[in-house]
């Protein structure tokens, strides 16, 4: 008589013999699972400061006469230790090709700043760089020409300071669909002290530009998904603060327009405009509020008046 336990063993051996793939597959599967379980994720490359940016400034039409603020800004940037050269807008594509070649040879953040037709040139060069898959770290247009194109996707930060009622400038530049960078637009048409021929000469705006350029290489990579574009009609006689973009913040119990403005060191009018609310609006906990944010922390005290020097040129907005 055959032992029942021996029958069980023989049946198991026969099953393995009939299904060899099962016996071979199990150890391999277990091995892959073990490897997967212990394999660590690839480390995130550490962020280090980038090289100093290369700055290209462009004058408008008859630049040596009407865009002298670009020369003054170039001198201040050079004194601060940056490579900052100023050009006529007529050399736009030539300088654009040089900037692209320089980046390919030695990558460094590119900053483009232009007044009037020089603002249009700054966007043209950004478009040229986009075709070469070259990022542009910062573009600042100062009352650019109406014909200025939209901001391309390769621009990481864009600021437009303009006069919407200007005949010589007045370019209300927007971003192309799908733009995920930082965007801020400032319409100064309500400030009677500002004209097309002195808008690029503000010492305070120059100071803020230098601060932004100084910070650029130190900014660690971050997602742009939370960057909210800002568009402001700046109240008359108000100092312009070059915010980086907007960010959405949740309203907490007890928050008011004034308390949020104070906590973020921004004027109440900016929150009101960003959210299409009156300055005395009542907020609800959990509500989402757009607040402007700085690339660099603001100085504690800001003058009440726009810091544009008294215009030496004739008043008005026409040459």
XYZ file of C-alpha atoms in Angstrom:
319
model
C 0.000 0.000 0.000
C 1.324 3.420 -0.989
C 1.742 6.015 1.739
C -0.709 8.964 1.098
C 2.042 11.441 1.951
C 4.193 9.942 -0.818
C 1.302 10.450 -3.274
C 1.137 14.137 -2.362
C 4.893 14.547 -2.967
C 4.725 12.717 -6.310
C 1.751 14.860 -7.411
C 3.656 18.058 -6.585
C 6.720 16.892 -8.551
C 4.532 16.019 -11.518
C 2.859 19.480 -11.466
C 6.221 21.230 -11.492
C 7.391 19.019 -14.369
C 4.301 19.859 -16.433
C 4.631 23.670 -15.793
C 8.350 24.511 -15.874
C 7.624 28.197 -16.574
C 5.964 28.533 -13.186
C 9.007 27.245 -11.352
C 11.356 29.498 -13.340
C 9.212 32.582 -13.148
C 8.701 32.785 -9.436
C 12.340 33.207 -8.356
C 12.968 35.786 -11.107
C 9.869 37.761 -10.111
C 10.936 37.675 -6.496
C 14.404 38.888 -7.485
C 13.021 41.817 -9.497
C 10.743 42.729 -6.612
C 13.668 42.667 -4.242
C 15.742 44.899 -6.525
C 12.841 47.325 -6.921
C 12.302 47.464 -3.199
C 15.884 48.419 -2.340
C 16.770 50.624 -5.348
C 16.889 54.273 -4.120
C 15.447 57.094 -6.262
C 17.973 59.129 -8.259
C 19.293 62.037 -6.173
C 18.165 65.569 -7.008
C 21.078 67.571 -8.370
C 22.103 70.272 -5.888
C 21.345 73.852 -6.914
C 24.272 76.204 -7.149
C 24.368 79.886 -8.049
C 24.406 80.562 -11.780
C 27.017 82.692 -13.528
C 26.362 86.459 -13.502
C 23.806 87.434 -16.150
C 24.725 89.115 -19.404
C 22.623 92.221 -19.884
C 21.704 93.782 -23.216
C 20.041 97.201 -23.227
C 18.402 98.832 -26.248
C 17.550 102.455 -26.930
C 14.518 103.609 -28.875
C 14.383 105.748 -32.002
C 16.830 108.651 -31.847
C 18.142 106.888 -28.767
C 21.179 109.083 -28.021
C 18.735 111.976 -27.565
C 15.548 110.435 -26.167
C 16.677 107.140 -24.527
C 19.554 108.401 -22.406
C 18.087 106.568 -19.410
C 19.308 103.323 -20.993
C 22.872 104.670 -20.944
C 22.558 105.703 -17.312
C 21.152 102.290 -16.372
C 23.970 100.576 -18.279
C 26.540 102.610 -16.350
C 24.920 101.696 -13.011
C 24.805 97.999 -13.896
C 28.433 98.052 -15.016
C 29.418 99.786 -11.776
C 27.580 97.019 -9.901
C 29.848 94.479 -11.601
C 27.666 93.228 -14.464
C 28.307 92.863 -18.167
C 25.839 95.462 -19.457
C 26.088 97.043 -22.901
C 23.634 99.408 -24.576
C 22.789 99.312 -28.299
C 20.603 100.989 -30.886
C 17.450 99.049 -31.714
C 18.481 99.083 -35.388
C 21.160 96.506 -34.502
C 18.551 94.211 -32.955
C 19.091 91.003 -34.921
C 22.864 91.419 -35.047
C 23.053 91.706 -31.259
C 20.521 88.902 -30.918
C 22.751 86.573 -32.900
C 25.725 87.597 -30.760
C 23.793 86.930 -27.563
C 22.752 83.490 -28.798
C 26.307 82.622 -29.856
C 27.666 83.825 -26.506
C 25.151 81.675 -24.624
C 26.043 78.584 -26.643
C 29.725 79.140 -25.933
C 29.311 79.944 -22.240
C 25.756 79.645 -20.840
C 24.761 82.450 -18.498
C 21.398 84.077 -17.716
C 20.315 86.565 -20.385
C 18.630 89.850 -19.439
C 17.068 92.101 -22.091
C 15.960 95.655 -21.298
C 14.587 98.056 -23.899
C 12.893 101.440 -24.168
C 10.387 102.215 -26.946
C 11.595 100.435 -30.104
C 14.252 98.892 -27.873
C 11.442 97.137 -25.996
C 10.180 95.686 -29.264
C 13.757 94.559 -29.980
C 13.979 92.788 -26.599
C 10.966 90.641 -27.489
C 12.315 89.963 -31.002
C 15.562 88.636 -29.516
C 13.540 86.495 -27.097
C 11.760 84.980 -30.099
C 15.106 84.358 -31.810
C 16.383 82.585 -28.685
C 13.192 80.510 -28.463
C 13.949 78.988 -31.864
C 17.314 77.865 -30.445
C 15.748 76.527 -27.214
C 17.630 79.156 -25.214
C 15.919 80.552 -22.092
C 15.734 84.261 -21.360
C 15.901 84.959 -17.627
C 14.398 88.440 -17.591
C 12.883 90.862 -20.095
C 11.947 94.411 -19.101
C 10.203 96.587 -21.671
C 9.748 100.299 -20.956
C 6.920 101.902 -22.940
C 7.583 99.587 -25.895
C 6.226 100.238 -29.379
C 2.636 99.214 -30.137
C 3.924 96.666 -32.659
C 5.706 94.620 -29.969
C 4.882 90.902 -30.197
C 3.615 88.696 -27.372
C 6.068 87.303 -24.829
C 7.311 83.864 -25.975
C 7.374 80.763 -23.779
C 11.146 80.754 -23.205
C 11.010 83.977 -21.139
C 11.168 83.193 -17.431
C 10.307 86.673 -16.132
C 8.705 89.570 -17.956
C 7.940 93.105 -16.809
C 6.260 95.819 -18.886
C 6.194 99.438 -17.688
C 4.197 101.520 -20.132
C 1.742 104.328 -20.878
C -1.345 102.924 -22.555
C -2.218 106.341 -24.002
C 1.255 106.949 -25.439
C 1.539 107.485 -29.181
C 5.274 106.826 -29.357
C 5.106 103.764 -27.099
C 2.003 102.373 -25.471
C 2.715 98.708 -26.133
C 0.433 96.680 -23.837
C 2.466 93.508 -24.224
C 0.827 90.223 -23.259
C 2.143 86.659 -23.112
C 1.462 83.924 -25.635
C -1.101 81.250 -24.655
C 0.470 78.639 -22.388
C 3.010 81.046 -20.873
C 4.008 79.764 -17.408
C 6.655 82.281 -16.405
C 6.373 85.328 -14.165
C 4.554 88.322 -15.661
C 3.821 91.825 -14.383
C 2.394 94.776 -16.314
C 2.261 98.387 -15.083
C 0.245 101.067 -16.862
C 1.387 104.520 -15.670
C -0.990 106.603 -17.759
C -2.541 108.215 -14.662
C 0.795 109.692 -13.576
C 1.024 113.119 -15.208
C 4.738 113.395 -14.373
C 5.646 110.444 -16.582
C 6.036 110.698 -20.347
C 7.503 108.558 -23.099
C 10.738 110.557 -22.980
C 11.390 110.288 -19.229
C 9.818 106.943 -18.266
C 13.150 105.121 -18.670
C 15.057 107.643 -16.523
C 13.612 106.815 -13.070
C 16.426 106.309 -10.571
C 14.119 104.262 -8.361
C 13.219 101.888 -11.196
C 16.916 101.625 -12.034
C 17.632 100.678 -8.399
C 14.981 97.953 -8.444
C 16.223 96.574 -11.764
C 19.748 96.287 -10.354
C 18.359 94.465 -7.288
C 16.441 92.032 -9.500
C 19.443 91.338 -11.718
C 21.588 90.761 -8.627
C 19.129 88.162 -7.306
C 18.583 86.263 -10.562
C 21.574 83.876 -10.307
C 20.627 83.017 -6.715
C 17.048 81.922 -7.371
C 16.672 78.145 -7.086
C 14.603 76.369 -9.750
C 10.940 76.315 -8.804
C 7.687 75.367 -10.436
C 5.973 78.163 -12.303
C 2.522 76.633 -11.922
C 1.644 78.994 -9.070
C 2.804 82.182 -10.817
C -0.213 84.435 -11.365
C 0.170 87.251 -13.919
C -0.248 90.791 -12.608
C -1.797 93.681 -14.550
C -2.018 97.056 -12.829
C -3.266 100.516 -13.631
C -0.969 102.298 -11.207
C -2.665 105.118 -9.261
C -1.402 108.652 -9.885
C 1.694 109.759 -7.933
C 2.366 106.220 -6.728
C 5.798 104.653 -6.524
C 6.182 101.704 -8.894
C 7.262 98.471 -7.216
C 8.516 95.829 -9.622
C 6.757 92.766 -8.283
C 7.799 89.414 -9.692
C 4.278 88.059 -10.256
C 1.269 87.176 -8.146
C 0.624 84.236 -5.841
C -2.677 82.853 -4.526
C -3.041 82.806 -0.753
C -5.932 81.418 1.328
C -7.832 83.850 3.547
C -7.721 82.906 7.237
C -10.172 83.805 9.947
C -9.745 87.449 10.904
C -7.894 88.429 7.715
C -8.759 91.751 6.106
C -7.546 93.498 2.983
C -5.396 95.724 5.207
C -3.915 92.888 7.276
C -3.002 90.827 4.197
C -1.440 93.898 2.567
C 0.567 94.653 5.714
C 1.720 91.039 6.138
C 2.981 90.942 2.546
C 4.272 94.522 2.519
C 2.221 95.598 -0.478
C -0.322 98.422 -0.920
C -4.001 97.608 -0.464
C -4.784 98.874 -3.976
C -2.717 96.066 -5.504
C -4.790 93.384 -3.797
C -7.982 95.200 -4.736
C -7.014 95.394 -8.421
C -5.653 91.840 -8.610
C -8.896 90.427 -7.256
C -11.380 92.948 -8.739
C -12.486 93.932 -5.242
C -13.070 97.256 -3.497
C -10.348 98.192 -1.021
C -12.793 97.817 1.881
C -14.106 94.420 0.748
C -14.995 91.858 3.433
C -13.085 88.598 3.020
C -14.306 85.074 3.770
C -12.081 82.408 5.376
C -10.987 79.922 2.739
C -11.313 82.476 -0.033
C -8.377 82.624 -2.475
C -6.666 86.003 -2.805
C -4.021 87.035 -5.355
C -1.153 88.948 -3.738
C 1.861 90.420 -5.569
C 5.225 88.972 -4.563
C 8.706 90.381 -4.814
C 11.691 88.762 -6.414
C 13.639 90.601 -3.720
C 12.340 91.853 -0.354
C 11.172 95.475 -0.558
C 12.802 98.270 1.394
C 10.806 99.254 4.495
C 9.797 102.747 3.430
C 8.568 103.711 -0.008
C 8.087 107.272 -1.134
C 4.531 108.333 -1.813
C 5.314 109.893 -5.164
C 6.582 108.293 -8.325
C 10.363 108.565 -8.235
C 10.845 109.889 -11.725
C 13.116 112.951 -11.793
C 11.437 116.192 -12.817
C 11.423 116.090 -16.600
C 14.101 118.230 -18.167
C 12.497 117.571 -21.527
C 9.297 119.388 -22.559
C 6.215 118.255 -20.687
C 3.632 116.104 -22.430
C 3.981 112.726 -24.100
C 5.024 113.619 -27.557
C 8.492 114.301 -28.840
